[in-house]
Structure formats: structure tokens, C-alpha cells
């Protein structure tokens, strides 16, 4: 899959805004000597009118450039639950509670609108019925506000979905977006097809996911040997985080002012898993981590990265405390 294919927006205008299209038309009209059809007489605008039109066209073009350069994101909270701190990270406290969020990350890039994960969806209760009884107590959830319902209210259309991994609490909302392409590494797509509960809930994929598989390029990025720059501008870069599942990925987001965030999926449930580094609680780890050794390698790699770049904002998918640094939809970070 090429970067060009990633760049094509659903409306076919290749990222051009309304302002840019109008500005280009006015600019053509305002520029002397430019005529679409030589058989037609040239416009008889006076010089002041032509100058005014030209200035207005330049203003619109500038606005269009600003709109195209814009990148913003928002944390869409679909549910939350309270659990024991000890269940979330090795060495956690049995006398302290922790809040686990179920979220999607909404990202507006000038070329496309994306979701990183989907949180819990409209059909989660029916899907969760497939969960084995011995896993249900650890994987409870509260009231659900599906991401599709929240975005539909404001008329926001999603062009594509990126999965950090295919576990139930990240893929539940896929069924609410049957028309949207879902990007995942080949290994994760295969995992979604062959794994069984509690790792994978088959009902979440029975609607026929529009999978778009991808490979990483041998392009180093912040210590990762491979990466995938989604739009070729460094704003959104995927890296492999194999371990929690065979095709887990993380997403780096670099804002216009240089601030950088790293969404790490479930490599760790808590920020302390990276700062330690510390694994998940042993029961949790045995239940959810596909490859313990690979997961430990990821924890250590992110730990080193955080030491090298202390300004980097690392955001585990369920850590409500770490996520307080982000605005919750409909508020935006840009």
C-alpha cells in the first residue's frame, strides 16, 4: 500500500478545502491574460476591481493554506470503569483504585479524518456475551457512549480507522462504521481471524470489516527500526509494538508547534509500566499479553525513549490519569 493511496480523501478533492477551490477560481479571474476559452471576450473589469479581486483571492488562498496545514485531535471517551490499582500494573496498590478509560482518538488531518481505535460501540453488550465467565470480572465496563453517536451528532464523517490492536475494547465500535476502511498490519488481521475469546470476540468482525493491510517501511523513527508515515509529512507516524498482540502498533502525533504525543495502545495499561518499566499484574499479563518477552522489550524501548525525550507525552489507551492532559471531545488539541 503506497502513501499516495493513503492520501486520497473520500471526496476525491485530494485535501483541497472549499476556500482553496474558490481562491483558485478568483485568482484565475483576477490575473490578466488568463482566459479559459479564447473565443470569449476578456472580462471588462476596471483596474481597481481587478486589484480588489486579486487581494481577496490571495486572502482566501492564505486561509486555505492554513486550513490544510492544520492538525487537531480529540479524545473520544466511550466508557470507563474503576478497578484495583494492583490489577493494572505490577507492584500496584491493593488499597488504591484506578480508573480505566475506553477511548477512541479522533484526528483531523487536512487530507483525512481518522480514528485511532473505536472504544466501545453500540453492540458491545451483545459482543461481550462471548467473553468467558472467568474473564468478565476483570473486564467490566460502565455506561457506554459510542463514538459513532457522538460524531454523528456533529456531522463528522470518518475516512479511515487505525487499530492499535484487535482486542474487544478497541474493536467494539468497528461494527458501527461498516463503510469505513480499517487499517491494520497483516499479522493483526490474521490474529483477528484465528484467535478466540477472551482475546478476540468474533461477533465484532462478523459484519465484514473492510480491512486495509499494511507493512512497515525500513525507515527508522525515534529508535524504532520500522515506521509508516501516513501522509509523508511526519504528522502521523505508526510504529510496531508487537507483543501485547502480534500486530500491535503505536501512533506518534506531531502537532504544528512541535509538541509530540505517543499513543501506545495496550503495551502497558498505565504510564508507570513505561516509567518503571513494569509489566502488568501477573494474572492480567497472562490473560491478555500474547508474547510476554516481546511486550517486555516494548516496555523497555519506550522507557528509553522517554528518558531521551522527556517532553514526549506518552498515552496508554486506558490510563485515565495520563489522559487528563488531553481535551475530551468535543474539545480539541491543536
PDB file of N, CA and C in Angstrom, residues 3-53:
ATOM      1  N   UNK A   3       1.844   5.446  -0.010  1.00  0.00           N
ATOM      2  CA  UNK A   3       1.415   6.627   0.718  1.00  0.00           C
ATOM      3  C   UNK A   3       0.401   7.404  -0.101  1.00  0.00           C
ATOM      4  N   UNK A   4       0.518   7.355  -1.439  1.00  0.00           N
ATOM      5  CA  UNK A   4      -0.442   8.049  -2.298  1.00  0.00           C
ATOM      6  C   UNK A   4      -1.839   7.531  -2.048  1.00  0.00           C
ATOM      7  N   UNK A   5      -1.979   6.218  -1.914  1.00  0.00           N
ATOM      8  CA  UNK A   5      -3.302   5.646  -1.666  1.00  0.00           C
ATOM      9  C   UNK A   5      -3.829   6.093  -0.312  1.00  0.00           C
ATOM     10  N   UNK A   6      -2.945   6.242   0.663  1.00  0.00           N
ATOM     11  CA  UNK A   6      -3.370   6.724   1.971  1.00  0.00           C
ATOM     12  C   UNK A   6      -3.878   8.159   1.898  1.00  0.00           C
ATOM     13  N   UNK A   7      -3.341   8.940   0.978  1.00  0.00           N
ATOM     14  CA  UNK A   7      -3.657  10.364   0.938  1.00  0.00           C
ATOM     15  C   UNK A   7      -4.985  10.682   0.284  1.00  0.00           C
ATOM     16  N   UNK A   8      -5.586   9.740  -0.430  1.00  0.00           N
ATOM     17  CA  UNK A   8      -6.811  10.059  -1.152  1.00  0.00           C
ATOM     18  C   UNK A   8      -7.985  10.188  -0.193  1.00  0.00           C
ATOM     19  N   UNK A   9      -8.571  11.372  -0.041  1.00  0.00           N
ATOM     20  CA  UNK A   9      -9.737  11.526   0.813  1.00  0.00           C
ATOM     21  C   UNK A   9     -10.981  10.992   0.130  1.00  0.00           C
ATOM     22  N   UNK A  10     -12.018  10.789   0.913  1.00  0.00           N
ATOM     23  CA  UNK A  10     -13.236  10.182   0.388  1.00  0.00           C
ATOM     24  C   UNK A  10     -13.914  11.057  -0.653  1.00  0.00           C
ATOM     25  N   UNK A  11     -13.755  12.381  -0.574  1.00  0.00           N
ATOM     26  CA  UNK A  11     -14.481  13.248  -1.501  1.00  0.00           C
ATOM     27  C   UNK A  11     -13.763  13.457  -2.824  1.00  0.00           C
ATOM     28  N   UNK A  12     -12.536  12.925  -2.970  1.00  0.00           N
ATOM     29  CA  UNK A  12     -11.833  12.979  -4.237  1.00  0.00           C
ATOM     30  C   UNK A  12     -11.163  14.302  -4.545  1.00  0.00           C
ATOM     31  N   UNK A  13     -11.192  15.289  -3.633  1.00  0.00           N
ATOM     32  CA  UNK A  13     -10.583  16.587  -3.902  1.00  0.00           C
ATOM     33  C   UNK A  13      -9.132  16.665  -3.442  1.00  0.00           C
ATOM     34  N   UNK A  14      -8.576  15.530  -3.011  1.00  0.00           N
ATOM     35  CA  UNK A  14      -7.175  15.441  -2.629  1.00  0.00           C
ATOM     36  C   UNK A  14      -6.802  16.508  -1.607  1.00  0.00           C
ATOM     37  N   UNK A  15      -7.652  16.692  -0.606  1.00  0.00           N
ATOM     38  CA  UNK A  15      -7.313  17.556   0.510  1.00  0.00           C
ATOM     39  C   UNK A  15      -7.562  19.032   0.289  1.00  0.00           C
ATOM     40  N   UNK A  16      -8.079  19.440  -0.883  1.00  0.00           N
ATOM     41  CA  UNK A  16      -8.345  20.859  -1.105  1.00  0.00           C
ATOM     42  C   UNK A  16      -9.565  21.303  -0.318  1.00  0.00           C
ATOM     43  N   UNK A  17      -9.445  22.454   0.323  1.00  0.00           N
ATOM     44  CA  UNK A  17     -10.579  23.000   1.051  1.00  0.00           C
ATOM     45  C   UNK A  17     -11.461  23.809   0.115  1.00  0.00           C
ATOM     46  N   UNK A  18     -12.659  24.137   0.586  1.00  0.00           N
ATOM     47  CA  UNK A  18     -13.567  24.987  -0.187  1.00  0.00           C
ATOM     48  C   UNK A  18     -12.902  26.329  -0.475  1.00  0.00           C
ATOM     49  N   UNK A  19     -12.211  26.853   0.540  1.00  0.00           N
ATOM     50  CA  UNK A  19     -11.551  28.148   0.358  1.00  0.00           C
ATOM     51  C   UNK A  19     -10.498  28.078  -0.734  1.00  0.00           C
ATOM     52  N   UNK A  20      -9.751  26.973  -0.801  1.00  0.00           N
ATOM     53  CA  UNK A  20      -8.706  26.875  -1.819  1.00  0.00           C
ATOM     54  C   UNK A  20      -9.305  26.807  -3.208  1.00  0.00           C
ATOM     55  N   UNK A  21     -10.421  26.092  -3.373  1.00  0.00           N
ATOM     56  CA  UNK A  21     -11.053  25.985  -4.687  1.00  0.00           C
ATOM     57  C   UNK A  21     -11.588  27.338  -5.158  1.00  0.00           C
ATOM     58  N   UNK A  22     -12.269  28.071  -4.268  1.00  0.00           N
ATOM     59  CA  UNK A  22     -12.787  29.392  -4.620  1.00  0.00           C
ATOM     60  C   UNK A  22     -11.635  30.352  -4.899  1.00  0.00           C
ATOM     61  N   UNK A  23     -10.603  30.275  -4.048  1.00  0.00           N
ATOM     62  CA  UNK A  23      -9.461  31.156  -4.224  1.00  0.00           C
ATOM     63  C   UNK A  23      -8.779  30.957  -5.558  1.00  0.00           C
ATOM     64  N   UNK A  24      -8.634  29.698  -5.973  1.00  0.00           N
ATOM     65  CA  UNK A  24      -8.002  29.417  -7.259  1.00  0.00           C
ATOM     66  C   UNK A  24      -8.841  29.984  -8.403  1.00  0.00           C
ATOM     67  N   UNK A  25     -10.167  29.852  -8.289  1.00  0.00           N
ATOM     68  CA  UNK A  25     -11.043  30.368  -9.342  1.00  0.00           C
ATOM     69  C   UNK A  25     -10.949  31.889  -9.432  1.00  0.00           C
ATOM     70  N   UNK A  26     -10.973  32.558  -8.282  1.00  0.00           N
ATOM     71  CA  UNK A  26     -10.878  34.016  -8.284  1.00  0.00           C
ATOM     72  C   UNK A  26      -9.516  34.484  -8.779  1.00  0.00           C
ATOM     73  N   UNK A  27      -8.484  33.715  -8.411  1.00  0.00           N
ATOM     74  CA  UNK A  27      -7.145  34.084  -8.838  1.00  0.00           C
ATOM     75  C   UNK A  27      -7.021  34.025 -10.352  1.00  0.00           C
ATOM     76  N   UNK A  28      -7.618  33.002 -10.953  1.00  0.00           N
ATOM     77  CA  UNK A  28      -7.606  32.896 -12.413  1.00  0.00           C
ATOM     78  C   UNK A  28      -8.337  34.088 -13.037  1.00  0.00           C
ATOM     79  N   UNK A  29      -9.484  34.454 -12.418  1.00  0.00           N
ATOM     80  CA  UNK A  29     -10.279  35.569 -12.955  1.00  0.00           C
ATOM     81  C   UNK A  29      -9.541  36.892 -12.801  1.00  0.00           C
ATOM     82  N   UNK A  30      -8.799  37.010 -11.697  1.00  0.00           N
ATOM     83  CA  UNK A  30      -8.155  38.287 -11.398  1.00  0.00           C
ATOM     84  C   UNK A  30      -6.851  38.482 -12.141  1.00  0.00           C
ATOM     85  N   UNK A  31      -6.268  37.417 -12.673  1.00  0.00           N
ATOM     86  CA  UNK A  31      -4.961  37.511 -13.319  1.00  0.00           C
ATOM     87  C   UNK A  31      -5.117  37.881 -14.780  1.00  0.00           C
ATOM     88  N   UNK A  32      -4.545  38.991 -15.241  1.00  0.00           N
ATOM     89  CA  UNK A  32      -4.678  39.406 -16.642  1.00  0.00           C
ATOM     90  C   UNK A  32      -4.058  38.379 -17.574  1.00  0.00           C
ATOM     91  N   UNK A  33      -4.675  38.240 -18.754  1.00  0.00           N
ATOM     92  CA  UNK A  33      -4.120  37.370 -19.779  1.00  0.00           C
ATOM     93  C   UNK A  33      -4.496  35.924 -19.640  1.00  0.00           C
ATOM     94  N   UNK A  34      -5.218  35.510 -18.560  1.00  0.00           N
ATOM     95  CA  UNK A  34      -5.602  34.119 -18.358  1.00  0.00           C
ATOM     96  C   UNK A  34      -7.043  33.941 -18.733  1.00  0.00           C
ATOM     97  N   UNK A  35      -7.316  33.211 -19.807  1.00  0.00           N
ATOM     98  CA  UNK A  35      -8.684  33.001 -20.280  1.00  0.00           C
ATOM     99  C   UNK A  35      -8.877  31.537 -20.567  1.00  0.00           C
ATOM    100  N   UNK A  36      -9.948  30.991 -20.017  1.00  0.00           N
ATOM    101  CA  UNK A  36     -10.240  29.573 -20.203  1.00  0.00           C
ATOM    102  C   UNK A  36     -10.610  29.270 -21.643  1.00  0.00           C
ATOM    103  N   UNK A  37     -11.319  30.166 -22.297  1.00  0.00           N
ATOM    104  CA  UNK A  37     -11.775  29.943 -23.676  1.00  0.00           C
ATOM    105  C   UNK A  37     -11.425  31.186 -24.481  1.00  0.00           C
ATOM    106  N   UNK A  38     -10.481  31.032 -25.416  1.00  0.00           N
ATOM    107  CA  UNK A  38     -10.010  32.181 -26.173  1.00  0.00           C
ATOM    108  C   UNK A  38     -11.081  32.749 -27.101  1.00  0.00           C
ATOM    109  N   UNK A  39     -12.174  32.016 -27.320  1.00  0.00           N
ATOM    110  CA  UNK A  39     -13.241  32.509 -28.185  1.00  0.00           C
ATOM    111  C   UNK A  39     -14.125  33.521 -27.479  1.00  0.00           C
ATOM    112  N   UNK A  40     -14.004  33.603 -26.147  1.00  0.00           N
ATOM    113  CA  UNK A  40     -14.821  34.531 -25.379  1.00  0.00           C
ATOM    114  C   UNK A  40     -14.050  35.816 -25.148  1.00  0.00           C
ATOM    115  N   UNK A  41     -14.739  36.942 -25.086  1.00  0.00           N
ATOM    116  CA  UNK A  41     -14.045  38.203 -24.825  1.00  0.00           C
ATOM    117  C   UNK A  41     -13.528  38.255 -23.400  1.00  0.00           C
ATOM    118  N   UNK A  42     -12.452  38.978 -23.210  1.00  0.00           N
ATOM    119  CA  UNK A  42     -11.889  39.111 -21.874  1.00  0.00           C
ATOM    120  C   UNK A  42     -12.828  39.918 -20.996  1.00  0.00           C
ATOM    121  N   UNK A  43     -12.859  39.659 -19.661  1.00  0.00           N
ATOM    122  CA  UNK A  43     -13.701  40.432 -18.756  1.00  0.00           C
ATOM    123  C   UNK A  43     -13.302  41.902 -18.785  1.00  0.00           C
ATOM    124  N   UNK A  44     -14.265  42.787 -18.622  1.00  0.00           N
ATOM    125  CA  UNK A  44     -14.025  44.223 -18.737  1.00  0.00           C
ATOM    126  C   UNK A  44     -13.929  44.854 -17.350  1.00  0.00           C
ATOM    127  N   UNK A  45     -13.287  44.164 -16.412  1.00  0.00           N
ATOM    128  CA  UNK A  45     -13.148  44.725 -15.078  1.00  0.00           C
ATOM    129  C   UNK A  45     -12.204  45.920 -15.102  1.00  0.00           C
ATOM    130  N   UNK A  46     -12.511  46.916 -14.261  1.00  0.00           N
ATOM    131  CA  UNK A  46     -11.610  48.048 -14.107  1.00  0.00           C
ATOM    132  C   UNK A  46     -10.404  47.616 -13.282  1.00  0.00           C
ATOM    133  N   UNK A  47      -9.360  48.410 -13.313  1.00  0.00           N
ATOM    134  CA  UNK A  47      -8.139  48.071 -12.577  1.00  0.00           C
ATOM    135  C   UNK A  47      -8.385  47.987 -11.069  1.00  0.00           C
ATOM    136  N   UNK A  48      -9.133  48.930 -10.446  1.00  0.00           N
ATOM    137  CA  UNK A  48      -9.402  48.802  -9.005  1.00  0.00           C
ATOM    138  C   UNK A  48     -10.168  47.529  -8.655  1.00  0.00           C
ATOM    139  N   UNK A  49     -11.153  47.167  -9.495  1.00  0.00           N
ATOM    140  CA  UNK A  49     -11.917  45.943  -9.239  1.00  0.00           C
ATOM    141  C   UNK A  49     -11.011  44.727  -9.344  1.00  0.00           C
ATOM    142  N   UNK A  50     -10.129  44.734 -10.353  1.00  0.00           N
ATOM    143  CA  UNK A  50      -9.230  43.600 -10.542  1.00  0.00           C
ATOM    144  C   UNK A  50      -8.283  43.462  -9.349  1.00  0.00           C
ATOM    145  N   UNK A  51      -7.784  44.580  -8.867  1.00  0.00           N
ATOM    146  CA  UNK A  51      -6.875  44.533  -7.723  1.00  0.00           C
ATOM    147  C   UNK A  51      -7.582  44.025  -6.472  1.00  0.00           C
ATOM    148  N   UNK A  52      -8.810  44.478  -6.296  1.00  0.00           N
ATOM    149  CA  UNK A  52      -9.593  44.035  -5.136  1.00  0.00           C
ATOM    150  C   UNK A  52      -9.830  42.533  -5.191  1.00  0.00           C
ATOM    151  N   UNK A  53     -10.205  42.049  -6.397  1.00  0.00           N
ATOM    152  CA  UNK A  53     -10.456  40.618  -6.550  1.00  0.00           C
ATOM    153  C   UNK A  53      -9.171  39.818  -6.305  1.00  0.00           C
TER     154      UNK A  53
END
